XYZ file of C-alpha atoms in Angstrom:
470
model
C 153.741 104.800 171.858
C 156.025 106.865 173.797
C 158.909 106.119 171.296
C 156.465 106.367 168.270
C 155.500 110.303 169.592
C 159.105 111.121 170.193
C 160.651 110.278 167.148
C 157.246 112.372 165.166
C 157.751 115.556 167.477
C 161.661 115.326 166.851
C 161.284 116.296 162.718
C 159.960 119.492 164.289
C 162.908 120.652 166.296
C 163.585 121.555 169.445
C 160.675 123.027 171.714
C 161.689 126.091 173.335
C 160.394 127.106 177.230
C 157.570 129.917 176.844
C 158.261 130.624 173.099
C 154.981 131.893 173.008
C 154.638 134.178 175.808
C 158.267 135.741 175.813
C 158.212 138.802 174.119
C 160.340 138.839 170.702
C 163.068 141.268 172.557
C 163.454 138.889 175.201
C 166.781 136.627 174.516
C 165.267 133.205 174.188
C 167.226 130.848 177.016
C 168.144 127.701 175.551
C 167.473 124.066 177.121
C 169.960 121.773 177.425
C 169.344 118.292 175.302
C 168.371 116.604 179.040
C 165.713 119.111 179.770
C 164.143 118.877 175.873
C 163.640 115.031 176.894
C 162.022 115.541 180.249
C 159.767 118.413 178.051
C 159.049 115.642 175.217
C 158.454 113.041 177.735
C 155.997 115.195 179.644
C 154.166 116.153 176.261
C 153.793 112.084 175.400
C 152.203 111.473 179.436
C 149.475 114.276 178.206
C 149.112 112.807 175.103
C 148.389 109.122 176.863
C 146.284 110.667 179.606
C 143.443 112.543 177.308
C 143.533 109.683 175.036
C 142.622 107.417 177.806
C 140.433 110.298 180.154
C 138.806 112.245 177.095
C 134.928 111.265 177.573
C 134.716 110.263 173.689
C 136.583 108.286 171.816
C 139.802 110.129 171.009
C 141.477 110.972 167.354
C 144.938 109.827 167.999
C 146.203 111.507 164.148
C 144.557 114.631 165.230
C 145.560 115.526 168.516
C 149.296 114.406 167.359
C 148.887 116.857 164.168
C 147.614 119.565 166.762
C 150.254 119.659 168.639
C 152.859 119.971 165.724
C 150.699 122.772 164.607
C 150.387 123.964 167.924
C 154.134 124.272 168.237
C 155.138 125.670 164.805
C 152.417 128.559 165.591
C 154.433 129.435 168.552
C 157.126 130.808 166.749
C 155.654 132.981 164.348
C 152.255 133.906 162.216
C 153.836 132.262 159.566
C 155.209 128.849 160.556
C 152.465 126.023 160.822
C 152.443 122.107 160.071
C 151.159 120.883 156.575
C 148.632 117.884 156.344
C 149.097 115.865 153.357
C 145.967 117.457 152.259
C 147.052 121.001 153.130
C 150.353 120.144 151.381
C 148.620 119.414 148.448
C 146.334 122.060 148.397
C 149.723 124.634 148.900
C 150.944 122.677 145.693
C 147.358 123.683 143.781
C 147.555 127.025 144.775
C 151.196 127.727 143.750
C 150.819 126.514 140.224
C 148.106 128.829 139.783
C 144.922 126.970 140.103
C 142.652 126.139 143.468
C 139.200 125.653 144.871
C 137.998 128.660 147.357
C 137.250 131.752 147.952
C 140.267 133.447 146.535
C 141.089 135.365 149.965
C 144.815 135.482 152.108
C 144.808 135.393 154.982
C 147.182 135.421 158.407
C 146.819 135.070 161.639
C 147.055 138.378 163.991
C 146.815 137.703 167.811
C 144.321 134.821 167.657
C 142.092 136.050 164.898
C 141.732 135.909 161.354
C 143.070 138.806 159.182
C 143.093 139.492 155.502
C 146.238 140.244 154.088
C 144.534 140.484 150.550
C 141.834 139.440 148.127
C 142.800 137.804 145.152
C 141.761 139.891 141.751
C 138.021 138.068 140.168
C 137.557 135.726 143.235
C 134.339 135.589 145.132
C 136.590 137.224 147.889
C 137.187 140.189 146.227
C 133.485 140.766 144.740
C 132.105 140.442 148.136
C 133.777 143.366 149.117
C 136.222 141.933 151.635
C 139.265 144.003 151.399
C 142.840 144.228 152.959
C 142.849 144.652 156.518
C 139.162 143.105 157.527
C 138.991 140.608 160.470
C 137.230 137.290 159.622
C 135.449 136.760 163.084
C 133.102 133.840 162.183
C 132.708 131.148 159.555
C 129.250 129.618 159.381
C 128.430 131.078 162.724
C 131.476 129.273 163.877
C 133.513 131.621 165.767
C 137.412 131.367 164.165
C 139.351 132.070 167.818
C 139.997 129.070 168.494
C 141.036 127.389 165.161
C 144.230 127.244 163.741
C 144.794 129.385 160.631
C 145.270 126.269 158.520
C 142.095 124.871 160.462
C 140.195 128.697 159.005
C 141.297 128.339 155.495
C 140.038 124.535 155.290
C 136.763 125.339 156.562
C 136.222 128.156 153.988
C 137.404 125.898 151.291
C 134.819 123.529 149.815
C 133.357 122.024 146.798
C 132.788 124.599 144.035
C 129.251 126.008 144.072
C 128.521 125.307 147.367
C 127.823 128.906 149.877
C 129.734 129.780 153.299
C 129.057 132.660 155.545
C 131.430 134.854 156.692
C 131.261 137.552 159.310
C 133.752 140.103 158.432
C 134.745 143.269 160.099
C 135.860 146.319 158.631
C 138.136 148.965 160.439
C 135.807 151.794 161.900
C 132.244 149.608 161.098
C 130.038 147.036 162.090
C 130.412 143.491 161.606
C 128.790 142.529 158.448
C 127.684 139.046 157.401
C 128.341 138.146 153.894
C 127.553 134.582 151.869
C 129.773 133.558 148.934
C 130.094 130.880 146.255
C 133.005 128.997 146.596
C 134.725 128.631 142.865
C 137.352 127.277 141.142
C 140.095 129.753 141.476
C 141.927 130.079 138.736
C 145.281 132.981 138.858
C 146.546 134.626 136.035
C 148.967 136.645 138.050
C 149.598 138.941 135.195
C 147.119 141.327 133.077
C 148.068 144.144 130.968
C 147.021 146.728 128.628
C 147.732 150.490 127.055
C 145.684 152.877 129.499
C 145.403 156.364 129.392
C 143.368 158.820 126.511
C 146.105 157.993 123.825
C 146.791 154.758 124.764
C 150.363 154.859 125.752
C 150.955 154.284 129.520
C 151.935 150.597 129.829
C 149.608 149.137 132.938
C 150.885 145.989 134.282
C 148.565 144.429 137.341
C 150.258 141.380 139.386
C 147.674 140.039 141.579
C 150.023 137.086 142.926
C 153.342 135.838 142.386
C 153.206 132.142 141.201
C 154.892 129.369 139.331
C 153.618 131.137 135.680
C 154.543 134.853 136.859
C 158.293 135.151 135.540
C 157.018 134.052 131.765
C 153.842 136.224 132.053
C 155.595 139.155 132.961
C 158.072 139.116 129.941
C 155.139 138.801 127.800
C 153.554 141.874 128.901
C 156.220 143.874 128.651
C 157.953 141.999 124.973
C 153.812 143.161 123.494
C 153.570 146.828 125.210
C 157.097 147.229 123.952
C 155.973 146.581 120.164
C 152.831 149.519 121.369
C 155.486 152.120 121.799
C 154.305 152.737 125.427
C 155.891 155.632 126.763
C 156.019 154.383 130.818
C 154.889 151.902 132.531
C 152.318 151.478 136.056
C 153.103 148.551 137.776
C 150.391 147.720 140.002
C 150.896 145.402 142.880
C 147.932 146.845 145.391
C 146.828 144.088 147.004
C 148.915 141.584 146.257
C 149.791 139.065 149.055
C 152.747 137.492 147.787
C 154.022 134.435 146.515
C 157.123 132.813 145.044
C 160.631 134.054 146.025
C 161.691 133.618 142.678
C 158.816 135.321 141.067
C 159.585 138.328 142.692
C 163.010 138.432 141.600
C 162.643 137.856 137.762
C 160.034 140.478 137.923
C 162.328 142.739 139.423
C 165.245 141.566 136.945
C 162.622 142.546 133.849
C 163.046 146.023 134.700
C 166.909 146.341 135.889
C 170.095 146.366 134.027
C 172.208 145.816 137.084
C 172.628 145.977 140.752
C 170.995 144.014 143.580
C 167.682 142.649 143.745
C 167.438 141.167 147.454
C 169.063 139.958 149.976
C 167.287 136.851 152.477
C 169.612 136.724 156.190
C 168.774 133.186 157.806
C 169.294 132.307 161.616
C 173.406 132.574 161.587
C 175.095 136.064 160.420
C 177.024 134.095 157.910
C 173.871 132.836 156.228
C 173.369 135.583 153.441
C 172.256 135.257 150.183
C 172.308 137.900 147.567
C 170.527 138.037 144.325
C 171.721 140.494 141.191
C 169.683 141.491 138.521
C 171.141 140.714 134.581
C 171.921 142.526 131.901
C 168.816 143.516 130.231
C 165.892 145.858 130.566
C 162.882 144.625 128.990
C 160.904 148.119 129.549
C 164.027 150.009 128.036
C 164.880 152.158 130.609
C 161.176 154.246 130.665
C 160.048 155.354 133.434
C 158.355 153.368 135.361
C 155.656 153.744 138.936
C 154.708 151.031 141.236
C 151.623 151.103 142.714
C 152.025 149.904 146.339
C 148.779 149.898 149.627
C 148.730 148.008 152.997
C 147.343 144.676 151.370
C 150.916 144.647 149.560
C 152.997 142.204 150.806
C 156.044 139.973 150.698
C 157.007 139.369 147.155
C 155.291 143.191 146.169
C 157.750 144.586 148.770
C 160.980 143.072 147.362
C 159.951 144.122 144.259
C 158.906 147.465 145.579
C 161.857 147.639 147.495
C 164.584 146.571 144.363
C 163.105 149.415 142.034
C 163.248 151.641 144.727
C 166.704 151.848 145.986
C 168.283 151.078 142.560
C 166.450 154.418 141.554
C 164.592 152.645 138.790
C 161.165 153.528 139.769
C 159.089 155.900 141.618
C 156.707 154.202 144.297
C 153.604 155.461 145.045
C 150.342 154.814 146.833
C 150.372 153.918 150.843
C 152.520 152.071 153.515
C 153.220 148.133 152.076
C 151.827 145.602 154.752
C 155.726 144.627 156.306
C 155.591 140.655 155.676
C 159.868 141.105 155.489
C 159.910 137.334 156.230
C 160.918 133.670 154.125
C 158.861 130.406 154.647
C 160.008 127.135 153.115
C 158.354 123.969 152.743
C 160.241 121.231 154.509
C 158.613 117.503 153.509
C 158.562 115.158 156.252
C 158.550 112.061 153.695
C 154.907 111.177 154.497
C 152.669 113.518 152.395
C 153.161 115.612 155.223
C 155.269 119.128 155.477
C 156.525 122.139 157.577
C 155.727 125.521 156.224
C 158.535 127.078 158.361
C 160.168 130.790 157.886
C 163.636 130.397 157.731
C 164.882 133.904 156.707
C 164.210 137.721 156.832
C 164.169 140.115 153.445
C 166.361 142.641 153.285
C 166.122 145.468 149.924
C 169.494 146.581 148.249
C 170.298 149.722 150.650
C 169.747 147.012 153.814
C 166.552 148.025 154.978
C 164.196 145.344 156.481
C 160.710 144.635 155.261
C 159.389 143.296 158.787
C 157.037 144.797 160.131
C 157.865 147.923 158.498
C 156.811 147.860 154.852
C 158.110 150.149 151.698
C 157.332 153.750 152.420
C 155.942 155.153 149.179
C 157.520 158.262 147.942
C 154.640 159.564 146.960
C 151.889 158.799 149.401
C 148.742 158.785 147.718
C 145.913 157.751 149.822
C 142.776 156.171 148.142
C 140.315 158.706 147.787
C 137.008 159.203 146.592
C 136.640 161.267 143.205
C 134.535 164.104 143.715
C 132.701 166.584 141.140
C 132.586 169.739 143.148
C 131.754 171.530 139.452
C 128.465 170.887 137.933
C 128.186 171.080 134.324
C 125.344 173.169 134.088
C 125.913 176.035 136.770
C 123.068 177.609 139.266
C 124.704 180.785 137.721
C 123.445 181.615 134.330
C 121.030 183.996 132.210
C 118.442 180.761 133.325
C 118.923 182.045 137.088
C 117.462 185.485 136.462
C 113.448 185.735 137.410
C 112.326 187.330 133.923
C 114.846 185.776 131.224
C 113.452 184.357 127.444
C 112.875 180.749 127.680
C 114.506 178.318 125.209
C 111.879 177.255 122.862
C 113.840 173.551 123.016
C 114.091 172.939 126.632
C 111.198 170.741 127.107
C 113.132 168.283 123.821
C 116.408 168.711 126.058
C 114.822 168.078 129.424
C 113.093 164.855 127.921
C 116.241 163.706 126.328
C 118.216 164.385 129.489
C 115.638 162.419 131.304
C 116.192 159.472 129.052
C 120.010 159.234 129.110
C 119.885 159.824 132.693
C 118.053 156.520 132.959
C 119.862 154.482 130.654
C 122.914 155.765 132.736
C 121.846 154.709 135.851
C 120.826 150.950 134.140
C 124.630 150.484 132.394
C 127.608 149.293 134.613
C 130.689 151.314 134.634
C 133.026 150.991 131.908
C 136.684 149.919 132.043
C 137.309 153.970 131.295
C 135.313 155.343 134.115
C 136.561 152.818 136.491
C 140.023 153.976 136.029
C 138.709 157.383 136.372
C 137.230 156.484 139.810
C 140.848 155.172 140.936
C 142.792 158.195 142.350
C 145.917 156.149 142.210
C 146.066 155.131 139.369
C 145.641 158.425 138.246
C 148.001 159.914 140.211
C 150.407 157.203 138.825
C 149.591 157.918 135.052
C 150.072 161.284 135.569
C 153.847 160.501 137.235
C 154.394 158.542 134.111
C 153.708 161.156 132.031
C 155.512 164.148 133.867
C 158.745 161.647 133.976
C 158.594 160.826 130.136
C 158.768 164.435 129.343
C 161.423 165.192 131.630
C 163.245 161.849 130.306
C 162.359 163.242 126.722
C 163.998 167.125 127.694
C 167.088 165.583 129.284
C 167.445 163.439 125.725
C 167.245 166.879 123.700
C 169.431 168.575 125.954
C 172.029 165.890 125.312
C 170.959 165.559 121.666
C 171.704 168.976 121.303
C 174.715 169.330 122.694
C 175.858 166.698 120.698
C 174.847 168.413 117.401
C 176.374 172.040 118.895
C 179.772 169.900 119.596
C 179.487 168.155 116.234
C 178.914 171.486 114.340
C 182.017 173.144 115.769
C 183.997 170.571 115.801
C 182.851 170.247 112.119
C 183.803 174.425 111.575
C 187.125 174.145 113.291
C 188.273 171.330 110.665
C 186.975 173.571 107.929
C 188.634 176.618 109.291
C 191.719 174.479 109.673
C 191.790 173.531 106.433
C 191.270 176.903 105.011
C 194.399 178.051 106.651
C 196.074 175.477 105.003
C 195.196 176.372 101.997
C 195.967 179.808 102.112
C 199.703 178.866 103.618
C 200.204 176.622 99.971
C 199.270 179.546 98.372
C 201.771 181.539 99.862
């Protein structure tokens, strides 16, 4: 047995002293191959001595798997061993389909945090938003589980209810029961927005296996709309593929770097260029960025920032800087393990840090503070006429207010209600013009040059003329 749990807790590295109390300043102080042994062969002696002490009968597969988990969670939020059924289940949810809740989560000092709701889930029409704490699941209290341990229990059979007990930053804890559904991503929705219909709005919610080809079909049909700009909107959008991030960030450059990922030795950098070839034809375009952005957002954030492509806007990203691989142990099994840091094209790290919009816009309520019909008017004074109509108008007033209050907002007004989108459209705008005046400027130049250079050959050849004659 001793052998057996050797050679299993070998695939997962080394085991470092105190990895999980040392602060991540601290320089980490190595042990030497004979001290790892002594460390592995103490870990096997607790392994034998609970299985043989525990009062019930003891899962051998389960306390082994906990303490692979247990040691991949000491090195970062990130890093955690894969059952063949969470392996599986990582597969699903990459290729765009997956049973749930539709919800992201990470783990932040022992609890459960939301990085991000995914757009149409039961997640997101709870109300659970970027930055809540999941504190309980089914009155089970989540301290003590392991994040892959959380995300199993709220995943179920479709149709069946869970309760969670979320908490939201400045309010109560709130208990709230959703339907777990099939979750099915389309990472990538699009349409014209704005009054004539020519801001291009592109909304990622994820970055997955399907993302690349979606995104070049967005922009190949807006294109054919003569859109004049484009809002790319990647609010709350946890993440996802590597790759996905850099072909949408390669849709909208002609050149120049995308990202750069720096691994464990200072020679292990990799460095990814965009190609030739801007499918949104150089218009201006604004990312829409908030705290429940992360990873994959912030590279692409980050690219179309410092190659001066786009304007961001919105609020600080969420700072996941950080690159996990999957490493199959040949069993069904798997490490999810982060082997690299992001780094945008001026050098900047994502970790912990985020983009920094530049344009914060904060989301904010829209407020009327000007009523249509105003307190002040010839109806305010004591002895005015009356309107022979305003009993018909009150009643029909009456009426629509009611059949108001009964209709769900439309598309329309729910864009109204964003301030951020708003605020983005409005950038779009303001830089098309300017785009369009910097074209005329050079357009007419051109012509002015063209013209003279036009009068100067006709002058010349005047002269000519005039010198045969003589």
């Amino acid at each position: 047995m001793l052998k057996k749990l050797l050679m299993v807790l070998a695939l997962c590295g080394p085991m470092v002293a105190g990895a999980a109390d040392k602060a991540k300043d601290e320089p980490v102080t190595h042990l030497t191959d004979e001290q790892i042994y002594e460390e592995l062969k103490k870990l096997a002696l607790v392994f034998e001595v609970a299985r043989d002490n525990f009062v019930e009968e003891a899962d051998e597969k389960k306390m082994l798997e906990g303490a692979m988990a247990g040691m991949l969670g000491a090195l970062d939020p990130h890093s955690s061993y894969l059952s063949a059924d969470d392996f599986k289940e990582f597969s699903d949810k990459s290729h765009g389909e997956f049973g749930g809740l539709g919800i992201q989560i990470t783990s932040d000092r022992g609890a459960v945090r939301v990085i991000a709701p995914i757009d149409d889930t039961p997640a997101e029409k709870a109300g659970i938003k970027a930055g809540d704490y999941i504190t309980h699941i089914d009155g089970d209290q989540v301290f003590d589980l392991t994040l892959n341990q959380a995300v199993k229990k709220m995943k179920g059979r479709p149709g069946t209810k869970v309760k969670l007990t979320v908490i939201s930053d400045g309010q109560e804890p709130r208990t709230v029961t959703l339907k777990r559904a099939i979750i099915k991503v389309k990472s990538v929705k699009y349409e014209e927005k704005g009054d004539d219909q020519k801001i291009g709005y592109i909304r990622i919610s994820d970055f997955g296996a399907t993302t690349a080809k979606e995104i070049k079909e967005a922009l190949t049909a807006l294109e054919k709309k003569d859109v004049i700009g484009y809002v790319l909107d990647v609010r709350n959008n946890p993440g996802g593929y590597l790759t996905a991030a850099i072909d949408v960030s390669d849709a909208f450059l002609d050149s120049g770097e995308i990202v750069s990922t720096r691994g464990k030795n200072k020679t292990d950098i990799e460095r990814t260029f965009a190609k030739p070839g801007d499918l949104a034809g150089g218009k201006p375009v604004v990312v829409l960025i908030n705290h429940g952005s992360a990873s994959a957002s912030e590279i692409v954030a980050g690219a179309l920032q410092d190659n001066g492509r786009a304007l961001v806007m919105g609020s600080q990203s969420f700072g996941k800087g950080s690159v996990q691989q999957q490493k199959p142990l040949g069993d069904g099994t798997a490490i999810h393990i982060t082997i690299a840091r992001y780094y945008t094209p001026s050098g900047r790290s994502i970790q912990n840090e985020g983009i920094t919009p530049d344009v914060e816009v904060l989301h904010s309520k829209v407020e009327v503070l000007e009523k249509k019909e105003s307190t002040y008017s010839e109806a305010s004074f004591k002895n005015s006429l009356k309107n022979e109509d305003a009993k018909k108008q009150a009643k029909k007033k009456s009426t629509a207010d009611d059949d108001d209050a009964a209709t769900d907002l439309t598309d329309a007004e729910k864009d109204a209600l964003d301030y951020q989108l708003q605020r983005g459209m409005d950038m779009v705008r303001a830089m098309a013009k300017m785009r369009l005046t910097a074209a005329d400027r050079v357009a007419a130049v051109e012509q002015e040059n063209a013209e003279k250079s036009a009068a100067e050959k006709s002058e010349k050849s005047d002269d000519k003329k005039t010198s045969d004659k003589k």
